[in-house]
Amino acid sequence: MSPDLPLLIAKATFDTLRMVAIAGLIGSLIGLPIGIFLATSGKGELFPAPNINRLVGLIVNATRSTPFIILVVAIIPFTRLVTGTSIGTKAAIVPLTIATIPFFARLVEAAIRDIDKGLIEAARAMGATPTQIVFKVLLAEARPALTLALTMTIVSLIGYSAMVGAVGGGGLGDLGIRYGYQRFRPDVMLIVVIVLIVLVQLVQSAGDRLARRFDKRSRKN
Amino acid sequence: MTASVPKPLSDDVSVAFQGVSKCFAASGESGAFTALNNVDLNVGRGSITGIIGRSGAGKSTLIRLVNGLEKPSSGKVLVDGVDVGALDEAGLRNLRRSVGMIFQHFNLLSSRTVFGNVALPLEIAGIDRRAIEARVRPLLDLVGLADKHARYPAELSGGQKQRIGIARALATEPKLLLSDEATSALDPETTQSILELLKRINAELGLTVLLITHEMEVVKAVTSDVAVIDKGEIVERGHTFDVFTHPRHETTRALLSGLPGSKLPDAVARGLKPAPSVGDRAVVRLTFFGATAERPLVSQLIKSVGAEVNIIAGTIDEIGGKPYGSLVVAYAADAETSGRAERFFTENGLVTEVLGYVA
């Protein structure tokens, strides 16, 4: 057993990274436009559609308030439809992606709403179209905040990915449950936790550094 | 005058407000709020026209009607004869590309360099990179910041930021520049240099400037014409010199009284009474301009009045290039002295205003 341990951990780490990367990529690609929509479709805003805005907001809230472990189980039919299976790493990517979308969307919304309304007014006064305002002003100005939002999303995803282990999702969480908990191997559990901590630290500091580089608001740059 | 009959537009009008009202539907039960009430105003082409009023007087709304950031509830706003309220979104965007605007808080993009900020309106207008380069450089020269082109706004001072704002507003070669409290966030010295720049642009590029402000200093320093707005109505308008030297409305007087040299020392202001009692002294403001500004009035006044004359406050200044002076004096309020003083004022064509009486 022991000689296999490094291999097991490497494999589990790879599975976790794969789940986080794919769910993070797809989830944020879908979450980004939803977040932009939420931030710009209120009454009197760039793309006014207050009713749809409320509806989308409701769906986002509903998804976010569903405990992740329940979400995983609840969408099994959908997961099976998409991946053909309801267990394993591939299947785990589906609920992870679904959970990422509203999480990231709300962070995007907050990042965009945080931008000084004066900038939108200035762009309108220049004759910018709403689409130009989104791409040339809002997304450009929100880039540091969006970077931090993505960082936070990935960190959360790493945590969620450990949870899908409980339902046979593979990855570090799965390893921790099966070896560390069910086979009474505290050493495995410890290693799993340490690897997760290191992953989170790496993601967070990389995200912070990138956000700082994008942020031109301080005089240091 | 009725708002429904548009006056014929003469060629020299850049912006015309015709019976413009603006109401904001208030949320809740407080009812609608009238920001502007039946405003008629012409902004002469090539002029620097100032609109002055206290905060909440409606001046921000007024200036936003010009480029369609707000729509009038009734009446018309014409820019070069085009009814802004009747334009669709595409028409509005076209209009806005020919009207520059600068802001109190500059509204520069922190993520873009100085160059990038000035280039933004050109990118929005779909102009290609090379043409943008060719247009931005001379603009940065014009505002004196060519060496800062690669810097970010956070690295610049307030005055420099507003210069970038001005360069950006001029990028699409507008014929009209709207200035929304552009100097209100700046210190007095920087304010003067920004106002000098606006004056220069007005003279060199023949640009019409419409500015709103709550500072008489700004109006005095650059404008040729001024309108005073109070509670959504234009209460006084005219050439800046005339309005300064013959203020008719009480709001205008109140705004003017804040100017240095016009303001009474606190000790005098506190003791001011509306009617004299025996032994009191009259406090009188003398306004002189043109030829009278150059005569030795004070010594003549003392001779003519034949009594002690105190100088309480005074200023000599230039408004719209004309010399202008304001002097607040006090002398005995008895009938004889007052009579002599009034005769002297009439003979010399001085504009006077009795401010009150002090013991």
Coordinates of C-alpha atoms in Angstrom, one line a residue:
Chain A
M1 CA 0.0 0.0 0.0
S2 CA 2.6 2.5 1.1
P3 CA 4.7 2.5 -2.1
D4 CA 1.5 3.3 -4.0
L5 CA 0.6 6.3 -1.9
P6 CA 2.6 8.9 -3.8
L7 CA 1.1 7.6 -7.0
L8 CA -2.4 7.8 -5.5
I9 CA -1.9 11.3 -4.3
A10 CA -0.5 12.4 -7.7
K11 CA -3.5 10.9 -9.5
A12 CA -5.9 12.4 -7.0
T13 CA -4.3 15.8 -7.3
F14 CA -4.4 15.6 -11.1
D15 CA -8.1 14.6 -11.0
T16 CA -8.9 17.6 -8.7
L17 CA -7.0 20.0 -10.9
R18 CA -8.8 18.6 -14.0
M19 CA -12.2 19.0 -12.4
V20 CA -11.4 22.5 -11.1
A21 CA -9.9 23.6 -14.4
I22 CA -12.7 22.4 -16.6
A23 CA -15.6 23.4 -14.2
G24 CA -13.8 26.8 -13.6
L25 CA -13.3 27.5 -17.3
I26 CA -16.8 26.6 -18.4
G27 CA -18.5 28.0 -15.3
S28 CA -16.8 31.3 -15.5
L29 CA -17.3 31.6 -19.3
I30 CA -21.1 31.2 -18.7
G31 CA -21.1 33.1 -15.4
L32 CA -19.3 36.2 -16.9
P33 CA -22.1 37.2 -19.3
I34 CA -24.7 36.4 -16.7
G35 CA -22.9 38.6 -14.2
I36 CA -22.6 41.4 -16.8
F37 CA -26.3 41.0 -17.5
L38 CA -27.2 41.2 -13.8
A39 CA -25.1 44.4 -13.4
T40 CA -26.5 46.2 -16.5
S41 CA -30.1 45.2 -16.9
G42 CA -31.7 46.9 -14.0
K43 CA -34.2 49.8 -14.5
G44 CA -32.6 52.7 -16.2
E45 CA -29.3 50.9 -16.8
L46 CA -27.5 50.1 -20.1
F47 CA -29.7 47.2 -21.2
P48 CA -32.9 47.7 -19.2
A49 CA -34.8 44.5 -18.7
P50 CA -35.8 44.7 -15.0
N51 CA -38.2 41.7 -15.2
I52 CA -35.7 39.3 -16.8
N53 CA -33.1 40.7 -14.4
R54 CA -35.3 39.7 -11.4
L55 CA -35.9 36.3 -12.9
V56 CA -32.2 35.6 -13.5
G57 CA -31.4 36.9 -10.0
L58 CA -34.0 34.6 -8.6
I59 CA -32.5 31.5 -10.3
V60 CA -29.0 32.6 -9.3
N61 CA -30.1 32.9 -5.7
A62 CA -31.9 29.6 -5.8
T63 CA -28.8 27.8 -7.1
R64 CA -26.5 29.5 -4.7
S65 CA -28.7 28.7 -1.7
T66 CA -28.9 25.0 -2.5
P67 CA -26.3 23.1 -0.4
F68 CA -23.7 21.8 -2.9
I69 CA -24.0 18.2 -1.8
I70 CA -27.8 18.4 -2.4
L71 CA -27.2 20.0 -5.8
V72 CA -24.9 17.1 -6.8
V73 CA -27.6 14.6 -6.0
A74 CA -30.4 16.6 -7.4
I75 CA -29.0 17.0 -10.9
I76 CA -27.9 13.4 -11.3
P77 CA -30.3 12.9 -14.3
F78 CA -28.9 16.0 -16.0
T79 CA -25.4 14.8 -15.2
R80 CA -26.1 11.4 -16.7
L81 CA -27.6 13.1 -19.8
V82 CA -24.5 15.2 -20.4
T83 CA -21.7 12.7 -19.5
G84 CA -23.4 9.3 -19.7
T85 CA -22.6 8.5 -16.1
S86 CA -23.3 9.8 -12.6
I87 CA -20.1 8.7 -10.9
G88 CA -16.4 9.5 -11.4
T89 CA -14.4 12.6 -12.1
K90 CA -16.1 13.4 -15.4
A91 CA -19.5 13.3 -13.8
A92 CA -18.4 15.5 -11.0
I93 CA -17.5 18.2 -13.4
V94 CA -21.2 18.8 -14.2
P95 CA -22.4 19.9 -10.7
L96 CA -19.2 21.8 -10.1
T97 CA -19.8 23.8 -13.3
I98 CA -23.4 24.4 -12.3
A99 CA -22.4 25.6 -8.9
T100 CA -19.6 27.9 -10.4
I101 CA -21.9 29.8 -12.7
P102 CA -24.1 31.7 -10.2
F103 CA -21.2 32.1 -7.7
F104 CA -19.0 33.7 -10.3
A105 CA -21.9 35.7 -11.8
R106 CA -22.6 37.4 -8.5
L107 CA -19.0 38.3 -8.0
V108 CA -18.9 39.7 -11.6
E109 CA -22.0 41.7 -10.9
A110 CA -20.5 43.1 -7.7
A111 CA -17.2 44.0 -9.5
I112 CA -19.1 45.8 -12.3
R113 CA -21.5 47.6 -10.0
D114 CA -18.5 48.9 -8.1
I115 CA -17.3 50.9 -11.1
D116 CA -17.9 54.7 -10.8
K117 CA -21.1 55.6 -12.5
G118 CA -19.3 58.7 -13.8
L119 CA -17.3 56.6 -16.1
I120 CA -20.4 55.2 -17.7
E121 CA -21.8 58.8 -18.1
A122 CA -18.5 59.9 -19.6
A123 CA -18.6 57.1 -22.1
R124 CA -22.3 57.8 -23.0
A125 CA -21.3 61.5 -23.5
M126 CA -18.7 60.3 -26.0
G127 CA -21.4 58.6 -28.0
A128 CA -20.5 55.0 -26.9
T129 CA -23.1 52.2 -27.5
P130 CA -24.0 50.1 -24.5
T131 CA -21.9 47.2 -25.9
Q132 CA -18.9 49.5 -26.3
I133 CA -19.4 50.7 -22.7
V134 CA -19.4 47.1 -21.5
F135 CA -16.2 46.1 -23.3
K136 CA -14.2 49.3 -23.3
V137 CA -15.2 50.7 -19.9
L138 CA -16.8 48.2 -17.6
L139 CA -14.7 45.0 -18.3
A140 CA -11.5 47.0 -18.7
E141 CA -12.0 48.9 -15.4
A142 CA -13.2 45.8 -13.5
R143 CA -10.2 43.7 -14.6
P144 CA -8.5 43.7 -11.2
A145 CA -11.7 42.9 -9.4
L146 CA -12.6 40.2 -12.0
T147 CA -9.3 38.6 -11.5
L148 CA -9.9 38.4 -7.8
A149 CA -13.4 37.1 -8.4
L150 CA -12.0 34.3 -10.5
T151 CA -9.4 33.6 -7.9
M152 CA -12.1 33.3 -5.2
T153 CA -14.2 31.1 -7.5
I154 CA -11.3 28.7 -8.1
V155 CA -10.5 28.5 -4.4
S156 CA -14.2 27.7 -3.7
L157 CA -14.1 25.1 -6.5
I158 CA -11.2 23.4 -4.9
G159 CA -13.3 23.1 -1.7
Y160 CA -16.3 21.9 -3.7
S161 CA -14.2 19.4 -5.6
A162 CA -13.2 17.8 -2.3
M163 CA -16.9 17.4 -1.5
V164 CA -17.8 15.5 -4.7
G165 CA -15.4 12.9 -3.4
A166 CA -18.2 11.9 -1.1
V167 CA -20.3 10.8 -4.1
G168 CA -17.5 9.1 -6.0
G169 CA -16.3 12.1 -7.8
G170 CA -12.6 11.2 -7.6
G171 CA -9.9 13.6 -6.7
L172 CA -8.3 14.6 -3.4
G173 CA -11.6 14.6 -1.5
D174 CA -12.4 11.1 -2.6
L175 CA -8.9 9.9 -1.6
G176 CA -9.3 11.5 1.8
I177 CA -12.7 9.9 2.4
R178 CA -11.8 6.4 1.2
Y179 CA -8.3 6.1 2.6
G180 CA -8.1 8.6 5.4
Y181 CA -11.6 8.1 6.8
Q182 CA -12.9 4.8 5.8
R183 CA -9.6 2.9 6.1
F184 CA -8.4 4.8 9.2
R185 CA -5.3 6.3 7.6
P186 CA -4.8 9.7 9.3
D187 CA -1.5 10.1 7.4
V188 CA -3.3 10.0 4.1
M189 CA -5.9 12.4 5.4
L190 CA -3.1 14.8 6.5
I191 CA -1.4 14.7 3.2
V192 CA -4.6 15.3 1.3
V193 CA -5.3 18.3 3.5
I194 CA -1.8 19.6 3.1
V195 CA -2.0 19.3 -0.7
L196 CA -5.3 21.2 -0.7
I197 CA -3.9 23.9 1.4
V198 CA -0.9 24.3 -0.9
L199 CA -3.2 24.4 -4.0
V200 CA -5.3 27.1 -2.5
Q201 CA -2.3 29.1 -1.4
L202 CA -0.8 28.9 -4.9
V203 CA -4.0 29.9 -6.6
Q204 CA -4.6 32.8 -4.2
S205 CA -1.2 34.3 -4.4
A206 CA -1.1 34.0 -8.2
G207 CA -4.5 35.7 -8.4
D208 CA -3.4 38.4 -6.0
R209 CA -0.3 39.1 -8.0
L210 CA -2.2 39.2 -11.3
A211 CA -4.8 41.5 -9.9
R212 CA -2.2 43.9 -8.6
R213 CA -0.5 44.0 -11.9
F214 CA -3.9 44.9 -13.6
D215 CA -4.7 47.5 -11.0
K216 CA -3.4 51.0 -12.1
R217 CA -5.3 52.9 -9.5
S218 CA -2.3 53.2 -7.1
R219 CA 0.6 55.4 -7.8
K220 CA 3.1 52.6 -7.4
N221 CA 2.5 51.3 -10.9
Chain B
M1 CA -43.5 84.0 -23.9
T2 CA -45.1 80.7 -24.9
A3 CA -43.0 77.6 -25.2
S4 CA -45.0 76.2 -28.1
V5 CA -43.9 78.8 -30.6
P6 CA -40.2 78.2 -31.5
K7 CA -38.3 81.4 -32.1
P8 CA -36.5 81.6 -35.4
L9 CA -32.9 80.6 -34.9
S10 CA -30.3 83.1 -35.9
D11 CA -27.0 81.7 -37.2
D12 CA -25.0 82.7 -34.1
V13 CA -26.8 80.4 -31.7
S14 CA -25.1 77.2 -30.7
V15 CA -27.5 75.9 -28.1
A16 CA -31.0 77.1 -27.6
F17 CA -33.3 76.1 -24.7
Q18 CA -36.9 76.8 -25.6
G19 CA -39.4 76.6 -22.8
V20 CA -37.6 73.6 -21.3
S21 CA -39.0 71.9 -18.2
K22 CA -37.7 68.8 -16.6
C23 CA -39.6 66.8 -13.9
F24 CA -38.2 63.8 -12.2
A25 CA -40.8 61.2 -11.2
A26 CA -40.0 60.7 -7.5
S27 CA -40.1 57.2 -6.2
G28 CA -42.5 56.8 -3.3
E29 CA -45.2 59.2 -2.3
S30 CA -43.2 62.5 -2.4
G31 CA -44.5 63.4 -5.9
A32 CA -42.6 64.6 -8.9
F33 CA -39.7 67.0 -8.5
T34 CA -39.3 69.9 -10.9
A35 CA -35.7 70.4 -11.7
L36 CA -36.2 72.9 -14.5
N37 CA -39.1 75.2 -15.1
N38 CA -39.7 76.8 -18.5
V39 CA -36.2 77.7 -19.3
D40 CA -35.4 79.9 -22.3
L41 CA -31.8 80.5 -23.0
N42 CA -29.5 81.0 -26.0
V43 CA -25.9 80.1 -26.0
G44 CA -24.0 82.2 -28.5
R45 CA -21.7 80.5 -30.9
G46 CA -18.1 81.0 -30.0
S47 CA -19.1 82.3 -26.5
I48 CA -18.0 81.0 -23.2
T49 CA -21.4 81.0 -21.4
G50 CA -21.6 80.2 -17.7
I51 CA -24.6 79.0 -15.9
I52 CA -24.2 79.6 -12.2
G53 CA -26.4 78.5 -9.3
R54 CA -26.3 76.9 -6.0
S55 CA -26.3 73.1 -5.8
G56 CA -29.7 71.7 -6.5
A57 CA -30.6 74.7 -8.6
G58 CA -31.0 72.5 -11.7
K59 CA -27.8 73.4 -13.5
S60 CA -26.5 69.8 -13.8
T61 CA -29.8 68.8 -15.4
L62 CA -29.7 71.7 -17.7
I63 CA -26.2 70.8 -19.1
R64 CA -27.2 67.2 -19.5
L65 CA -30.1 68.1 -21.7
V66 CA -27.6 69.4 -24.3
N67 CA -26.1 66.1 -25.1
G68 CA -29.2 64.1 -24.4
L69 CA -28.0 62.5 -21.1
E70 CA -31.3 63.7 -19.9
K71 CA -34.5 64.3 -21.9
P72 CA -36.7 67.4 -21.4
S73 CA -40.2 66.7 -20.0
S74 CA -41.4 69.6 -22.2
G75 CA -39.9 72.2 -24.4
K76 CA -37.0 71.8 -26.8
V77 CA -33.2 71.9 -26.7
L78 CA -31.7 72.7 -30.0
V79 CA -28.0 72.1 -30.8
D80 CA -27.1 73.8 -34.0
G81 CA -30.8 73.8 -34.8
V82 CA -31.2 70.1 -34.2
D83 CA -33.9 69.1 -31.7
V84 CA -32.0 66.8 -29.2
G85 CA -35.2 65.4 -27.7
A86 CA -36.4 64.2 -31.1
L87 CA -33.2 62.2 -31.9
D88 CA -33.2 58.4 -31.7
E89 CA -30.3 56.5 -30.0
A90 CA -28.2 56.4 -33.1
G91 CA -28.8 60.1 -33.8
L92 CA -27.9 60.9 -30.1
R93 CA -24.7 59.0 -30.4
N94 CA -23.8 61.1 -33.5
L95 CA -24.6 64.3 -31.7
R96 CA -22.5 63.3 -28.7
R97 CA -19.5 62.7 -30.9
S98 CA -19.7 66.4 -31.9
V99 CA -20.2 67.7 -28.3
G100 CA -17.3 67.3 -25.8
M101 CA -17.9 67.1 -22.1
I102 CA -15.7 67.4 -19.1
F103 CA -16.6 66.5 -15.5
Q104 CA -16.0 67.6 -11.9
H105 CA -14.4 64.3 -11.1
F106 CA -12.6 63.9 -14.4
N107 CA -14.1 60.4 -15.1
L108 CA -10.9 59.1 -16.6
L109 CA -10.5 55.3 -17.0
S110 CA -8.0 54.2 -14.4
S111 CA -7.1 51.2 -16.5
R112 CA -6.0 53.3 -19.4
T113 CA -2.9 55.4 -19.9
V114 CA -3.1 59.1 -20.6
F115 CA -2.9 58.3 -24.3
G116 CA -5.5 55.5 -24.0
N117 CA -7.9 57.9 -22.3
V118 CA -7.7 60.5 -25.0
A119 CA -7.9 57.8 -27.6
L120 CA -11.1 56.4 -26.2
P121 CA -13.7 58.6 -27.9
L122 CA -11.9 58.0 -31.2
E123 CA -12.0 54.3 -30.7
I124 CA -15.6 54.6 -29.9
A125 CA -16.2 56.5 -33.1
G126 CA -14.5 53.6 -35.0
I127 CA -11.4 55.6 -36.1
D128 CA -8.4 53.4 -37.1
R129 CA -5.2 53.2 -35.0
R130 CA -3.0 55.4 -37.2
A131 CA -5.4 58.2 -37.3
I132 CA -5.9 58.0 -33.6
E133 CA -2.2 58.3 -33.0
A134 CA -2.0 61.3 -35.3
R135 CA -4.9 63.0 -33.5
V136 CA -3.9 62.3 -29.9
R137 CA -0.4 63.6 -30.0
P138 CA -1.2 67.2 -30.9
L139 CA -4.0 67.2 -28.3
L140 CA -1.6 66.1 -25.6
D141 CA 0.7 68.9 -26.8
L142 CA -2.2 71.4 -26.6
V143 CA -2.9 70.6 -23.0
G144 CA 0.8 70.4 -22.1
L145 CA 1.0 66.8 -21.2
A146 CA 2.8 65.2 -24.1
D147 CA 5.5 63.8 -21.8
K148 CA 2.9 62.0 -19.7
H149 CA 1.3 60.0 -22.5
A150 CA 2.3 56.6 -21.0
R151 CA 1.3 57.4 -17.4
Y152 CA -1.9 56.3 -15.7
P153 CA -4.4 58.8 -14.2
A154 CA -3.5 57.7 -10.7
E155 CA 0.0 59.1 -11.2
L156 CA -1.3 62.6 -12.1
S157 CA -2.4 65.6 -10.1
G158 CA -6.0 66.9 -10.2
G159 CA -5.1 69.6 -12.7
Q160 CA -3.3 67.2 -14.9
K161 CA -6.3 64.9 -14.9
Q162 CA -8.6 67.6 -15.9
R163 CA -6.2 68.5 -18.8
I164 CA -6.5 64.9 -19.9
G165 CA -10.3 65.3 -19.6
I166 CA -10.1 68.3 -21.8
A167 CA -7.9 66.6 -24.4
R168 CA -10.3 63.7 -24.4
A169 CA -13.3 66.0 -24.9
L170 CA -11.6 67.6 -27.8
A171 CA -10.6 64.4 -29.5
T172 CA -13.5 64.2 -31.9
E173 CA -13.1 67.9 -32.8
P174 CA -16.4 69.1 -31.3
K175 CA -17.8 72.5 -31.9
L176 CA -19.2 72.6 -28.4
L177 CA -17.7 71.8 -25.1
L178 CA -19.8 71.2 -22.0
S179 CA -18.1 71.7 -18.7
D180 CA -19.8 70.2 -15.6
E181 CA -18.2 71.9 -12.6
A182 CA -14.9 71.1 -14.1
T183 CA -12.8 73.1 -11.6
S184 CA -14.9 72.5 -8.5
A185 CA -12.5 69.7 -7.3
L186 CA -9.4 71.8 -7.9
D187 CA -7.5 74.2 -5.8
P188 CA -7.7 77.9 -6.8
E189 CA -4.3 78.0 -8.5
T190 CA -5.1 74.9 -10.6
T191 CA -8.6 76.3 -11.3
Q192 CA -7.0 79.4 -12.8
S193 CA -4.7 77.3 -15.1
I194 CA -7.6 75.1 -16.3
L195 CA -9.7 78.2 -16.9
E196 CA -6.9 79.8 -18.9
L197 CA -6.7 76.6 -21.0
L198 CA -10.5 76.8 -21.6
K199 CA -10.1 80.4 -22.7
R200 CA -7.3 79.5 -25.0
I201 CA -9.2 76.7 -26.6
N202 CA -12.2 79.0 -27.0
A203 CA -10.0 81.6 -28.8
E204 CA -7.8 79.2 -30.9
L205 CA -10.3 76.6 -31.9
G206 CA -13.4 78.8 -32.0
L207 CA -15.1 76.3 -29.7
T208 CA -18.3 77.3 -27.9
V209 CA -18.0 76.5 -24.2
L210 CA -21.1 76.0 -22.0
L211 CA -20.0 75.7 -18.3
I212 CA -21.9 75.2 -15.1
T213 CA -20.5 76.2 -11.8
H214 CA -21.4 77.4 -8.4
E215 CA -18.3 79.6 -8.2
M216 CA -18.6 83.3 -9.2
E217 CA -14.8 83.3 -9.5
V218 CA -15.1 80.9 -12.5
V219 CA -17.8 83.0 -14.2
K220 CA -15.8 86.1 -13.7
A221 CA -12.5 84.7 -14.9
V222 CA -13.7 83.2 -18.3
T223 CA -17.2 83.7 -19.3
S224 CA -18.5 86.3 -21.8
D225 CA -22.1 85.6 -21.0
V226 CA -23.8 84.3 -17.9
A227 CA -27.1 83.0 -16.7
V228 CA -28.1 82.7 -13.1
I229 CA -30.3 79.8 -12.2
D230 CA -32.3 79.4 -9.1
K231 CA -34.8 76.7 -8.2
G232 CA -35.0 75.5 -11.8
E233 CA -35.5 79.0 -13.3
I234 CA -33.2 81.4 -15.1
V235 CA -33.5 84.5 -12.9
E236 CA -30.9 86.7 -14.6
R237 CA -28.9 86.6 -17.8
G238 CA -26.7 88.8 -19.9
H239 CA -23.1 89.7 -20.6
T240 CA -21.0 88.8 -17.7
F241 CA -19.8 92.4 -17.2
D242 CA -23.3 93.7 -17.1
V243 CA -24.5 91.1 -14.7
F244 CA -21.6 91.7 -12.4
T245 CA -21.8 95.4 -12.4
H246 CA -25.6 95.7 -12.3
P247 CA -26.9 92.5 -10.5
R248 CA -30.7 92.8 -10.5
H249 CA -31.7 89.5 -8.8
E250 CA -31.2 88.7 -5.2
T251 CA -29.7 85.3 -6.0
T252 CA -27.1 87.0 -8.2
R253 CA -26.3 89.5 -5.4
A254 CA -25.9 86.6 -2.9
L255 CA -23.6 84.7 -5.3
L256 CA -21.6 87.9 -5.9
S257 CA -21.2 88.7 -2.3
G258 CA -18.9 85.7 -1.8
L259 CA -16.3 87.2 -4.0
P260 CA -13.2 88.6 -2.3
G261 CA -13.4 92.3 -1.9
S262 CA -17.2 92.2 -2.0
K263 CA -17.5 90.4 1.3
L264 CA -17.8 92.6 4.4
P265 CA -15.6 91.9 7.3
D266 CA -17.5 89.8 9.8
A267 CA -17.4 92.5 12.5
V268 CA -19.1 94.9 10.2
A269 CA -21.6 92.4 8.7
R270 CA -22.7 91.4 12.2
G271 CA -23.4 95.0 13.3
L272 CA -25.3 95.9 10.1
K273 CA -28.8 97.4 10.7
P274 CA -31.5 98.1 8.1
A275 CA -32.3 101.7 9.4
P276 CA -30.0 104.4 10.9
S277 CA -30.3 105.8 14.4
V278 CA -28.6 109.0 15.5
G279 CA -24.8 109.0 15.1
D280 CA -24.8 105.9 12.9
R281 CA -22.7 105.5 9.8
A282 CA -24.0 104.4 6.4
V283 CA -22.3 101.5 4.7
V284 CA -22.4 101.9 0.9
R285 CA -21.1 99.8 -1.9
L286 CA -19.8 101.8 -4.9
T287 CA -19.4 100.0 -8.1
F288 CA -17.3 101.7 -10.8
F289 CA -16.1 100.5 -14.2
G290 CA -14.9 101.7 -17.5
A291 CA -13.7 105.3 -17.3
T292 CA -14.6 105.9 -13.7
A293 CA -12.3 103.0 -12.7
E294 CA -9.4 105.1 -13.7
R295 CA -10.2 108.4 -11.9
P296 CA -8.9 109.3 -8.4
L297 CA -12.3 108.7 -6.9
V298 CA -11.4 108.1 -3.3
S299 CA -9.7 111.4 -2.7
Q300 CA -12.5 113.3 -4.5
L301 CA -15.0 111.4 -2.5
I302 CA -13.4 112.5 0.8
K303 CA -13.2 116.1 -0.4
S304 CA -16.8 116.2 -1.6
V305 CA -18.3 114.5 1.4
G306 CA -16.2 116.6 3.7
A307 CA -16.3 114.0 6.5
E308 CA -14.5 110.9 7.5
V309 CA -14.9 108.1 5.0
N310 CA -13.8 104.6 6.0
I311 CA -12.9 102.0 3.4
I312 CA -14.3 98.7 4.6
A313 CA -13.7 96.4 1.6
G314 CA -12.7 96.8 -1.9
T315 CA -11.5 95.1 -5.1
I316 CA -10.2 96.2 -8.5
D317 CA -10.6 93.5 -11.1
E318 CA -11.2 92.8 -14.7
I319 CA -14.4 91.2 -16.0
G320 CA -14.5 90.2 -19.6
G321 CA -11.4 92.3 -20.2
K322 CA -13.0 95.4 -18.8
P323 CA -11.7 97.1 -15.6
Y324 CA -14.2 96.9 -12.7
G325 CA -14.0 98.1 -9.1
S326 CA -16.1 97.6 -6.1
L327 CA -15.6 99.7 -2.9
V328 CA -17.5 99.5 0.3
V329 CA -17.3 102.7 2.3
A330 CA -18.8 104.1 5.5
Y331 CA -19.6 107.7 6.3
A332 CA -21.8 109.6 8.8
A333 CA -25.5 108.8 8.1
D334 CA -26.8 112.3 8.9
A335 CA -28.9 114.0 6.2
E336 CA -26.3 116.6 5.3
T337 CA -23.3 114.2 4.7
S338 CA -25.5 111.7 3.0
G339 CA -26.9 114.4 0.7
R340 CA -23.4 115.5 -0.3
A341 CA -22.3 111.9 -0.9
E342 CA -25.3 111.1 -3.0
R343 CA -24.7 114.2 -5.1
F344 CA -21.1 113.2 -5.7
F345 CA -22.2 109.7 -6.7
T346 CA -24.7 111.0 -9.2
E347 CA -22.3 113.5 -10.7
N348 CA -19.7 110.8 -11.2
G349 CA -22.1 108.1 -12.5
L350 CA -21.3 105.6 -9.8
V351 CA -23.6 102.7 -9.1
T352 CA -24.3 102.6 -5.4
E353 CA -26.1 100.3 -3.0
V354 CA -26.7 101.1 0.6
L355 CA -25.9 97.9 2.5
G356 CA -27.1 99.1 5.9
Y357 CA -26.0 101.1 8.9
V358 CA -23.5 100.6 11.7
A359 CA -23.1 102.3 15.0

